[in-house]
Structures are given as structure tokens and as C-alpha cells.
Amino acid sequence: MTQSSLINSLPSRISAVQKRINIASQSAGRTPNSVQLIAVSKKFSGSHVTSAIAAGLRDFGENRVQEALTKIQRETQQKTCWHLIGHLQQNKTRTAVSVFDWIHSVDSPKLLQKIDQMAQEQATSPQVLFQVDLAGESTKHGASLDDVRRMFDLAGKCQAVDVRGLMLLPPWHKDPERVRPYFRRLRELRDSLINDGVDSTFVSELSMGMSHDFEVAIQEGSTMVRIGTAIFGPRTN
């Protein structure tokens, strides 16, 4: 399928994804509006984003700050919400807090403090999630459970950022059922944090689930699904 035909098919692809979200939500006894769809536009062009906006999407996820900047600047006249879902290098923090509404990938107490400092200086208030490492994969980032608890100890002291929950990037497996235990563990971690006294408003969101496994993630409590391929098609680079 050509890029132009992929763009032309966006409305039907988005509709199909939304239908799957609705079915998964209902099967878990949840309402469809309890799950936020984030279209992962990383490595896709600004034209893809513009077409997705025209088809009704407003939330977009990007992995890299510099790549996202051109798309964000292109859509300044549109009502959009931008999510940084990739690893944030500390030297990109100032730029990130000035353009992203959400940062899903806070993975250390030091980075949380840096984001809060930069947000105060930029007079912004990004909403943040703590990326949790539940698998110990050397190729992926994420905070240890000890660091997660340290970050929640700091959450109430933040002056600018709004701590909202947890994010997970589990090991990939073609069978979504093999990934389910990681989704369940993140939900159980959220529940454990609340039981230990963490303010429930700090853990209201669970960002987990992608194109091949988001239905299972929803069944396990996901409130944000990050969908790229099922919306935009396969990436070519």
C-alpha cells in the first residue's frame, strides 16, 4: 500500500481501532471513554498527523523531541495534545517541557526533579507518568520499583509537574497473552501504591498497550493505549 493510500485509509483504520477499544472496554466491564487513544506518529510525516487530525484524532505520541518539534510547530493552529513516550535525555528536558503536554517516560528521581525545575522556569505544567521496569531488559529504560517509590515520595513536592500515573513498555511477544502478566503487575503495583498511602490522583493513569496487545492491556486496566501501526500502517524506517 502506498503512503497516499495509507493516508486516505486513516479514517477507516481509526474507526476500526476505536471499535476494538470499545469492545475490549465493554468485555472488561468498563466504558469506552475510560480509555484514551494516543496515535503514535513517530517516524511518520507531518502529513500523516494532519490527516489524522482531520479524521478526529487529537492525541499524538512521539519518541524523540527533535522529530516531534517540526510536527508540533506545523499544527499550532490545531487543538492537539502531544505525548512524549520515548526516553527523555536530560539535555532535552528544557525543550520537552515547553512543547509536550504529557511525558510518559520519567524513569528516575533525578529526571523528575529536572523536569519540575525546567517546567517552573518555562512556566509550563506537563503531566507525567513514571515508566516502570518490570522485565529488566537491557535495551529498554524504566525505573526500578525502589526508584518508583522514591519518585512518589517526591511527587507531592513538585511545584510544576502533575504526576498522573505509570507507564509500561513490556517485552514484545506476538501472543498478547504472554504479555498479560506484565500489564497485570503494573495494575497491581498501582493498587499497592494506593494501599501504601500514595495519593490516588498521582496514579489515576496506566499507559500500557500497543497495536498488537492493547485489548489485553485494556482488560488489565489500561487507561491510555499507544497505537501506531494499526492506525498509520507499518513503519518503513
PDB file of C-alpha atoms in Angstrom:
ATOM      1  CA  MET A   1       0.000   0.000   0.000  1.00  0.00           C
ATOM      2  CA  THR A   2       1.391   3.415  -0.968  1.00  0.00           C
ATOM      3  CA  GLN A   3       1.788   6.271   1.522  1.00  0.00           C
ATOM      4  CA  SER A   4      -1.026   8.216  -0.132  1.00  0.00           C
ATOM      5  CA  SER A   5      -3.386   5.251   0.082  1.00  0.00           C
ATOM      6  CA  LEU A   6      -2.424   4.734   3.734  1.00  0.00           C
ATOM      7  CA  ILE A   7      -3.253   8.353   4.453  1.00  0.00           C
ATOM      8  CA  ASN A   8      -6.556   8.041   2.596  1.00  0.00           C
ATOM      9  CA  SER A   9      -7.427   4.973   4.658  1.00  0.00           C
ATOM     10  CA  LEU A  10      -6.807   6.701   8.005  1.00  0.00           C
ATOM     11  CA  PRO A  11     -10.481   7.362   8.838  1.00  0.00           C
ATOM     12  CA  SER A  12     -11.416   3.704   8.397  1.00  0.00           C
ATOM     13  CA  ARG A  13      -8.341   2.498  10.282  1.00  0.00           C
ATOM     14  CA  ILE A  14      -9.026   4.864  13.175  1.00  0.00           C
ATOM     15  CA  SER A  15     -12.650   3.745  13.258  1.00  0.00           C
ATOM     16  CA  ALA A  16     -11.568   0.095  13.371  1.00  0.00           C
ATOM     17  CA  VAL A  17      -9.176   0.746  16.264  1.00  0.00           C
ATOM     18  CA  GLN A  18     -11.827   2.677  18.179  1.00  0.00           C
ATOM     19  CA  LYS A  19     -14.272  -0.187  17.684  1.00  0.00           C
ATOM     20  CA  ARG A  20     -11.716  -2.641  19.094  1.00  0.00           C
ATOM     21  CA  ILE A  21     -11.164  -0.346  22.087  1.00  0.00           C
ATOM     22  CA  ASN A  22     -14.922  -0.214  22.676  1.00  0.00           C
ATOM     23  CA  ILE A  23     -15.283  -3.994  22.531  1.00  0.00           C
ATOM     24  CA  ALA A  24     -12.298  -4.589  24.835  1.00  0.00           C
ATOM     25  CA  SER A  25     -13.586  -1.995  27.313  1.00  0.00           C
ATOM     26  CA  GLN A  26     -17.054  -3.490  27.386  1.00  0.00           C
ATOM     27  CA  SER A  27     -15.668  -7.011  27.830  1.00  0.00           C
ATOM     28  CA  ALA A  28     -13.847  -5.735  30.937  1.00  0.00           C
ATOM     29  CA  GLY A  29     -16.973  -4.033  32.293  1.00  0.00           C
ATOM     30  CA  ARG A  30     -15.608  -0.584  31.519  1.00  0.00           C
ATOM     31  CA  THR A  31     -16.897   2.323  29.467  1.00  0.00           C
ATOM     32  CA  PRO A  32     -15.066   3.080  26.193  1.00  0.00           C
ATOM     33  CA  ASN A  33     -14.374   6.651  27.274  1.00  0.00           C
ATOM     34  CA  SER A  34     -12.262   5.303  30.138  1.00  0.00           C
ATOM     35  CA  VAL A  35      -9.522   4.555  27.592  1.00  0.00           C
ATOM     36  CA  GLN A  36      -7.609   7.314  25.821  1.00  0.00           C
ATOM     37  CA  LEU A  37      -6.320   6.606  22.325  1.00  0.00           C
ATOM     38  CA  ILE A  38      -2.859   8.024  21.611  1.00  0.00           C
ATOM     39  CA  ALA A  39      -1.829   7.828  17.956  1.00  0.00           C
ATOM     40  CA  VAL A  40       1.889   7.090  17.825  1.00  0.00           C
ATOM     41  CA  SER A  41       3.117   9.251  14.964  1.00  0.00           C
ATOM     42  CA  LYS A  42       6.847   8.671  15.423  1.00  0.00           C
ATOM     43  CA  LYS A  43       8.645   8.245  12.067  1.00  0.00           C
ATOM     44  CA  PHE A  44       5.505   9.302  10.180  1.00  0.00           C
ATOM     45  CA  SER A  45       5.284  12.603   8.366  1.00  0.00           C
ATOM     46  CA  GLY A  46       3.511  15.777   9.312  1.00  0.00           C
ATOM     47  CA  SER A  47       1.026  14.990   6.537  1.00  0.00           C
ATOM     48  CA  HIS A  48       0.037  11.830   8.375  1.00  0.00           C
ATOM     49  CA  VAL A  49      -0.598  13.849  11.530  1.00  0.00           C
ATOM     50  CA  THR A  50      -2.604  16.481   9.652  1.00  0.00           C
ATOM     51  CA  SER A  51      -4.773  13.780   8.082  1.00  0.00           C
ATOM     52  CA  ALA A  52      -5.253  12.051  11.431  1.00  0.00           C
ATOM     53  CA  ILE A  53      -6.376  15.353  12.955  1.00  0.00           C
ATOM     54  CA  ALA A  54      -8.837  15.792  10.101  1.00  0.00           C
ATOM     55  CA  ALA A  55     -10.138  12.290  10.915  1.00  0.00           C
ATOM     56  CA  GLY A  56     -10.801  13.304  14.511  1.00  0.00           C
ATOM     57  CA  LEU A  57      -7.670  12.396  16.490  1.00  0.00           C
ATOM     58  CA  ARG A  58      -6.181  14.883  18.921  1.00  0.00           C
ATOM     59  CA  ASP A  59      -3.595  12.943  20.962  1.00  0.00           C
ATOM     60  CA  PHE A  60      -0.246  12.052  19.384  1.00  0.00           C
ATOM     61  CA  GLY A  61       2.769  10.191  20.748  1.00  0.00           C
ATOM     62  CA  GLU A  62       6.363  10.820  19.734  1.00  0.00           C
ATOM     63  CA  ASN A  63       9.626   9.142  20.750  1.00  0.00           C
ATOM     64  CA  ARG A  64      12.121  11.903  20.014  1.00  0.00           C
ATOM     65  CA  VAL A  65      11.941  15.551  20.970  1.00  0.00           C
ATOM     66  CA  GLN A  66      13.572  16.917  17.813  1.00  0.00           C
ATOM     67  CA  GLU A  67      11.410  14.867  15.440  1.00  0.00           C
ATOM     68  CA  ALA A  68       8.288  15.938  17.283  1.00  0.00           C
ATOM     69  CA  LEU A  69       9.139  19.648  17.149  1.00  0.00           C
ATOM     70  CA  THR A  70       8.523  20.014  13.417  1.00  0.00           C
ATOM     71  CA  LYS A  71       5.137  18.300  13.675  1.00  0.00           C
ATOM     72  CA  ILE A  72       4.080  20.270  16.730  1.00  0.00           C
ATOM     73  CA  GLN A  73       5.075  23.554  15.084  1.00  0.00           C
ATOM     74  CA  ARG A  74       3.201  22.544  11.924  1.00  0.00           C
ATOM     75  CA  GLU A  75      -0.044  22.069  13.866  1.00  0.00           C
ATOM     76  CA  THR A  76      -0.006  25.180  16.051  1.00  0.00           C
ATOM     77  CA  GLN A  77      -3.457  26.181  14.806  1.00  0.00           C
ATOM     78  CA  GLN A  78      -4.968  22.820  15.748  1.00  0.00           C
ATOM     79  CA  LYS A  79      -6.194  21.669  19.141  1.00  0.00           C
ATOM     80  CA  THR A  80      -3.786  18.819  19.783  1.00  0.00           C
ATOM     81  CA  CYS A  81      -2.218  17.098  22.776  1.00  0.00           C
ATOM     82  CA  TRP A  82       1.355  15.815  22.475  1.00  0.00           C
ATOM     83  CA  HIS A  83       2.772  12.906  24.450  1.00  0.00           C
ATOM     84  CA  LEU A  84       6.476  12.096  24.767  1.00  0.00           C
ATOM     85  CA  ILE A  85       6.560   8.329  25.020  1.00  0.00           C
ATOM     86  CA  GLY A  86      10.264   7.736  24.330  1.00  0.00           C
ATOM     87  CA  HIS A  87      13.253   8.089  26.623  1.00  0.00           C
ATOM     88  CA  LEU A  88      13.974  11.675  27.622  1.00  0.00           C
ATOM     89  CA  GLN A  89      17.624  12.676  27.722  1.00  0.00           C
ATOM     90  CA  GLN A  90      18.308  15.250  30.417  1.00  0.00           C
ATOM     91  CA  ASN A  91      19.795  17.711  27.899  1.00  0.00           C
ATOM     92  CA  LYS A  92      16.432  17.720  26.054  1.00  0.00           C
ATOM     93  CA  THR A  93      14.377  18.422  29.164  1.00  0.00           C
ATOM     94  CA  ARG A  94      14.011  22.178  28.708  1.00  0.00           C
ATOM     95  CA  THR A  95      12.645  21.754  25.184  1.00  0.00           C
ATOM     96  CA  ALA A  96      10.440  18.812  26.151  1.00  0.00           C
ATOM     97  CA  VAL A  97       8.627  20.635  28.949  1.00  0.00           C
ATOM     98  CA  SER A  98       7.948  23.572  26.623  1.00  0.00           C
ATOM     99  CA  VAL A  99       6.173  21.553  23.910  1.00  0.00           C
ATOM    100  CA  PHE A 100       4.807  18.296  25.354  1.00  0.00           C
ATOM    101  CA  ASP A 101       1.580  18.133  27.344  1.00  0.00           C
ATOM    102  CA  TRP A 102       2.449  14.673  28.688  1.00  0.00           C
ATOM    103  CA  ILE A 103       5.763  12.942  29.404  1.00  0.00           C
ATOM    104  CA  HIS A 104       5.229   9.198  29.846  1.00  0.00           C
ATOM    105  CA  SER A 105       8.854   8.193  30.316  1.00  0.00           C
ATOM    106  CA  VAL A 106      10.071   9.625  33.629  1.00  0.00           C
ATOM    107  CA  ASP A 107      12.408   6.905  34.857  1.00  0.00           C
ATOM    108  CA  SER A 108      14.436   8.329  37.754  1.00  0.00           C
ATOM    109  CA  PRO A 109      14.068  10.699  40.701  1.00  0.00           C
ATOM    110  CA  LYS A 110      16.787  12.900  39.172  1.00  0.00           C
ATOM    111  CA  LEU A 111      14.869  13.241  35.906  1.00  0.00           C
ATOM    112  CA  LEU A 112      11.633  14.051  37.751  1.00  0.00           C
ATOM    113  CA  GLN A 113      13.376  16.845  39.642  1.00  0.00           C
ATOM    114  CA  LYS A 114      14.944  18.137  36.421  1.00  0.00           C
ATOM    115  CA  ILE A 115      11.587  18.203  34.645  1.00  0.00           C
ATOM    116  CA  ASP A 116       9.990  20.025  37.554  1.00  0.00           C
ATOM    117  CA  GLN A 117      12.803  22.600  37.634  1.00  0.00           C
ATOM    118  CA  MET A 118      12.665  23.209  33.885  1.00  0.00           C
ATOM    119  CA  ALA A 119       8.860  23.384  33.926  1.00  0.00           C
ATOM    120  CA  GLN A 120       8.988  26.048  36.626  1.00  0.00           C
ATOM    121  CA  GLU A 121      11.440  28.063  34.537  1.00  0.00           C
ATOM    122  CA  GLN A 122       9.300  27.639  31.398  1.00  0.00           C
ATOM    123  CA  ALA A 123       6.037  28.321  33.271  1.00  0.00           C
ATOM    124  CA  THR A 124       4.544  25.067  31.998  1.00  0.00           C
ATOM    125  CA  SER A 125       2.827  22.209  33.821  1.00  0.00           C
ATOM    126  CA  PRO A 126       3.380  18.922  31.970  1.00  0.00           C
ATOM    127  CA  GLN A 127       1.565  15.845  33.163  1.00  0.00           C
ATOM    128  CA  VAL A 128       3.973  12.998  33.806  1.00  0.00           C
ATOM    129  CA  LEU A 129       3.952   9.250  34.168  1.00  0.00           C
ATOM    130  CA  PHE A 130       6.632   7.079  35.731  1.00  0.00           C
ATOM    131  CA  GLN A 131       7.978   4.426  33.368  1.00  0.00           C
ATOM    132  CA  VAL A 132       8.409   1.199  35.321  1.00  0.00           C
ATOM    133  CA  ASP A 133      10.898  -1.558  34.530  1.00  0.00           C
ATOM    134  CA  LEU A 134       9.199  -4.889  35.262  1.00  0.00           C
ATOM    135  CA  ALA A 135      11.285  -7.105  32.965  1.00  0.00           C
ATOM    136  CA  GLY A 136      14.886  -5.960  33.364  1.00  0.00           C
ATOM    137  CA  GLU A 137      15.503  -5.701  29.624  1.00  0.00           C
ATOM    138  CA  SER A 138      18.859  -4.027  28.986  1.00  0.00           C
ATOM    139  CA  THR A 139      17.603  -2.435  25.751  1.00  0.00           C
ATOM    140  CA  LYS A 140      14.766  -0.553  27.452  1.00  0.00           C
ATOM    141  CA  HIS A 141      14.546   2.188  30.032  1.00  0.00           C
ATOM    142  CA  GLY A 142      12.442   2.236  33.159  1.00  0.00           C
ATOM    143  CA  ALA A 143      12.634   2.853  36.880  1.00  0.00           C
ATOM    144  CA  SER A 144      13.215   0.130  39.433  1.00  0.00           C
ATOM    145  CA  LEU A 145      10.486  -0.421  41.987  1.00  0.00           C
ATOM    146  CA  ASP A 146      12.627   1.304  44.618  1.00  0.00           C
ATOM    147  CA  ASP A 147      13.047   4.348  42.385  1.00  0.00           C
ATOM    148  CA  VAL A 148       9.320   4.378  41.616  1.00  0.00           C
ATOM    149  CA  ARG A 149       8.593   4.691  45.329  1.00  0.00           C
ATOM    150  CA  ARG A 150      11.237   7.419  45.694  1.00  0.00           C
ATOM    151  CA  MET A 151       9.603   9.343  42.864  1.00  0.00           C
ATOM    152  CA  PHE A 152       6.220   9.171  44.544  1.00  0.00           C
ATOM    153  CA  ASP A 153       7.846  10.490  47.710  1.00  0.00           C
ATOM    154  CA  LEU A 154       8.926  13.479  45.590  1.00  0.00           C
ATOM    155  CA  ALA A 155       5.617  13.858  43.746  1.00  0.00           C
ATOM    156  CA  GLY A 156       3.946  15.956  46.413  1.00  0.00           C
ATOM    157  CA  LYS A 157       6.928  18.322  46.482  1.00  0.00           C
ATOM    158  CA  CYS A 158       6.810  19.086  42.748  1.00  0.00           C
ATOM    159  CA  GLN A 159       5.941  22.695  42.023  1.00  0.00           C
ATOM    160  CA  ALA A 160       5.101  22.484  38.307  1.00  0.00           C
ATOM    161  CA  VAL A 161       4.637  18.940  37.068  1.00  0.00           C
ATOM    162  CA  ASP A 162       1.433  16.985  37.592  1.00  0.00           C
ATOM    163  CA  VAL A 163       2.167  13.337  38.426  1.00  0.00           C
ATOM    164  CA  ARG A 164      -0.608  11.196  36.952  1.00  0.00           C
ATOM    165  CA  GLY A 165       0.383   7.533  36.869  1.00  0.00           C
ATOM    166  CA  LEU A 166       2.526   4.734  35.498  1.00  0.00           C
ATOM    167  CA  MET A 167       3.756   3.652  32.074  1.00  0.00           C
ATOM    168  CA  LEU A 168       4.965   0.247  30.904  1.00  0.00           C
ATOM    169  CA  LEU A 169       6.880  -0.986  27.875  1.00  0.00           C
ATOM    170  CA  PRO A 170       6.828  -4.786  28.354  1.00  0.00           C
ATOM    171  CA  PRO A 171       8.772  -7.391  26.379  1.00  0.00           C
ATOM    172  CA  TRP A 172       7.326  -7.845  22.903  1.00  0.00           C
ATOM    173  CA  HIS A 173       5.639 -11.140  22.093  1.00  0.00           C
ATOM    174  CA  LYS A 174       3.398 -11.991  19.170  1.00  0.00           C
ATOM    175  CA  ASP A 175       0.976 -13.682  21.571  1.00  0.00           C
ATOM    176  CA  PRO A 176      -0.632 -10.920  23.684  1.00  0.00           C
ATOM    177  CA  GLU A 177      -1.461 -13.419  26.403  1.00  0.00           C
ATOM    178  CA  ARG A 178       2.260 -13.796  27.073  1.00  0.00           C
ATOM    179  CA  VAL A 179       2.362 -10.069  27.827  1.00  0.00           C
ATOM    180  CA  ARG A 180      -0.723 -10.015  30.059  1.00  0.00           C
ATOM    181  CA  PRO A 181       1.219 -10.772  33.286  1.00  0.00           C
ATOM    182  CA  TYR A 182       3.226  -7.543  32.869  1.00  0.00           C
ATOM    183  CA  PHE A 183       0.064  -5.474  32.427  1.00  0.00           C
ATOM    184  CA  ARG A 184      -1.450  -7.135  35.474  1.00  0.00           C
ATOM    185  CA  ARG A 185       1.680  -6.454  37.535  1.00  0.00           C
ATOM    186  CA  LEU A 186       1.560  -2.754  36.672  1.00  0.00           C
ATOM    187  CA  ARG A 187      -2.066  -2.554  37.771  1.00  0.00           C
ATOM    188  CA  GLU A 188      -1.208  -4.428  40.975  1.00  0.00           C
ATOM    189  CA  LEU A 189       1.681  -2.033  41.572  1.00  0.00           C
ATOM    190  CA  ARG A 190      -0.723   0.893  41.223  1.00  0.00           C
ATOM    191  CA  ASP A 191      -3.086  -0.719  43.742  1.00  0.00           C
ATOM    192  CA  SER A 192      -0.210  -1.439  46.129  1.00  0.00           C
ATOM    193  CA  LEU A 193       0.964   2.167  45.972  1.00  0.00           C
ATOM    194  CA  ILE A 194      -2.514   3.394  46.864  1.00  0.00           C
ATOM    195  CA  ASN A 195      -2.701   0.914  49.743  1.00  0.00           C
ATOM    196  CA  ASP A 196       0.650   2.248  50.957  1.00  0.00           C
ATOM    197  CA  GLY A 197      -0.724   5.770  51.090  1.00  0.00           C
ATOM    198  CA  VAL A 198       0.129   7.259  47.694  1.00  0.00           C
ATOM    199  CA  ASP A 199      -2.499   9.817  46.689  1.00  0.00           C
ATOM    200  CA  SER A 200      -4.793   8.112  44.164  1.00  0.00           C
ATOM    201  CA  THR A 201      -4.694  11.203  41.940  1.00  0.00           C
ATOM    202  CA  PHE A 202      -0.979  10.500  41.390  1.00  0.00           C
ATOM    203  CA  VAL A 203      -1.779   7.068  39.901  1.00  0.00           C
ATOM    204  CA  SER A 204      -5.017   7.629  38.009  1.00  0.00           C
ATOM    205  CA  GLU A 205      -3.488   6.656  34.645  1.00  0.00           C
ATOM    206  CA  LEU A 206      -1.926   3.433  33.354  1.00  0.00           C
ATOM    207  CA  SER A 207      -0.246   3.871  29.969  1.00  0.00           C
ATOM    208  CA  MET A 208       0.156   0.383  28.514  1.00  0.00           C
ATOM    209  CA  GLY A 209      -0.770  -1.474  25.350  1.00  0.00           C
ATOM    210  CA  MET A 210       0.204  -1.053  21.701  1.00  0.00           C
ATOM    211  CA  SER A 211      -1.184  -2.166  18.347  1.00  0.00           C
ATOM    212  CA  HIS A 212      -0.723  -5.912  18.859  1.00  0.00           C
ATOM    213  CA  ASP A 213      -1.735  -6.197  22.515  1.00  0.00           C
ATOM    214  CA  PHE A 214      -3.878  -3.215  23.522  1.00  0.00           C
ATOM    215  CA  GLU A 215      -7.058  -5.232  24.021  1.00  0.00           C
ATOM    216  CA  VAL A 216      -5.341  -7.342  26.690  1.00  0.00           C
ATOM    217  CA  ALA A 217      -3.915  -4.174  28.253  1.00  0.00           C
ATOM    218  CA  ILE A 218      -7.406  -2.664  28.461  1.00  0.00           C
ATOM    219  CA  GLN A 219      -8.717  -5.809  30.106  1.00  0.00           C
ATOM    220  CA  GLU A 220      -5.966  -5.412  32.711  1.00  0.00           C
ATOM    221  CA  GLY A 221      -6.769  -1.767  33.421  1.00  0.00           C
ATOM    222  CA  SER A 222      -5.006   0.390  30.854  1.00  0.00           C
ATOM    223  CA  THR A 223      -6.351   3.934  30.602  1.00  0.00           C
ATOM    224  CA  MET A 224      -4.038   5.007  27.758  1.00  0.00           C
ATOM    225  CA  VAL A 225      -3.175   2.903  24.720  1.00  0.00           C
ATOM    226  CA  ARG A 226      -0.362   3.904  22.361  1.00  0.00           C
ATOM    227  CA  ILE A 227      -1.305   2.833  18.839  1.00  0.00           C
ATOM    228  CA  GLY A 228       0.922   3.341  15.801  1.00  0.00           C
ATOM    229  CA  THR A 229       0.884   0.541  13.235  1.00  0.00           C
ATOM    230  CA  ALA A 230      -2.841  -0.192  13.483  1.00  0.00           C
ATOM    231  CA  ILE A 231      -3.520   3.463  12.614  1.00  0.00           C
ATOM    232  CA  PHE A 232      -0.696   4.587  10.342  1.00  0.00           C
ATOM    233  CA  GLY A 233       0.468   1.259   8.931  1.00  0.00           C
ATOM    234  CA  PRO A 234       3.910  -0.333   9.116  1.00  0.00           C
ATOM    235  CA  ARG A 235       6.918   1.933   9.510  1.00  0.00           C
ATOM    236  CA  THR A 236       9.411   1.909   6.674  1.00  0.00           C
ATOM    237  CA  ASN A 237      12.445   3.100   8.648  1.00  0.00           C
TER     238      ASN A 237
END
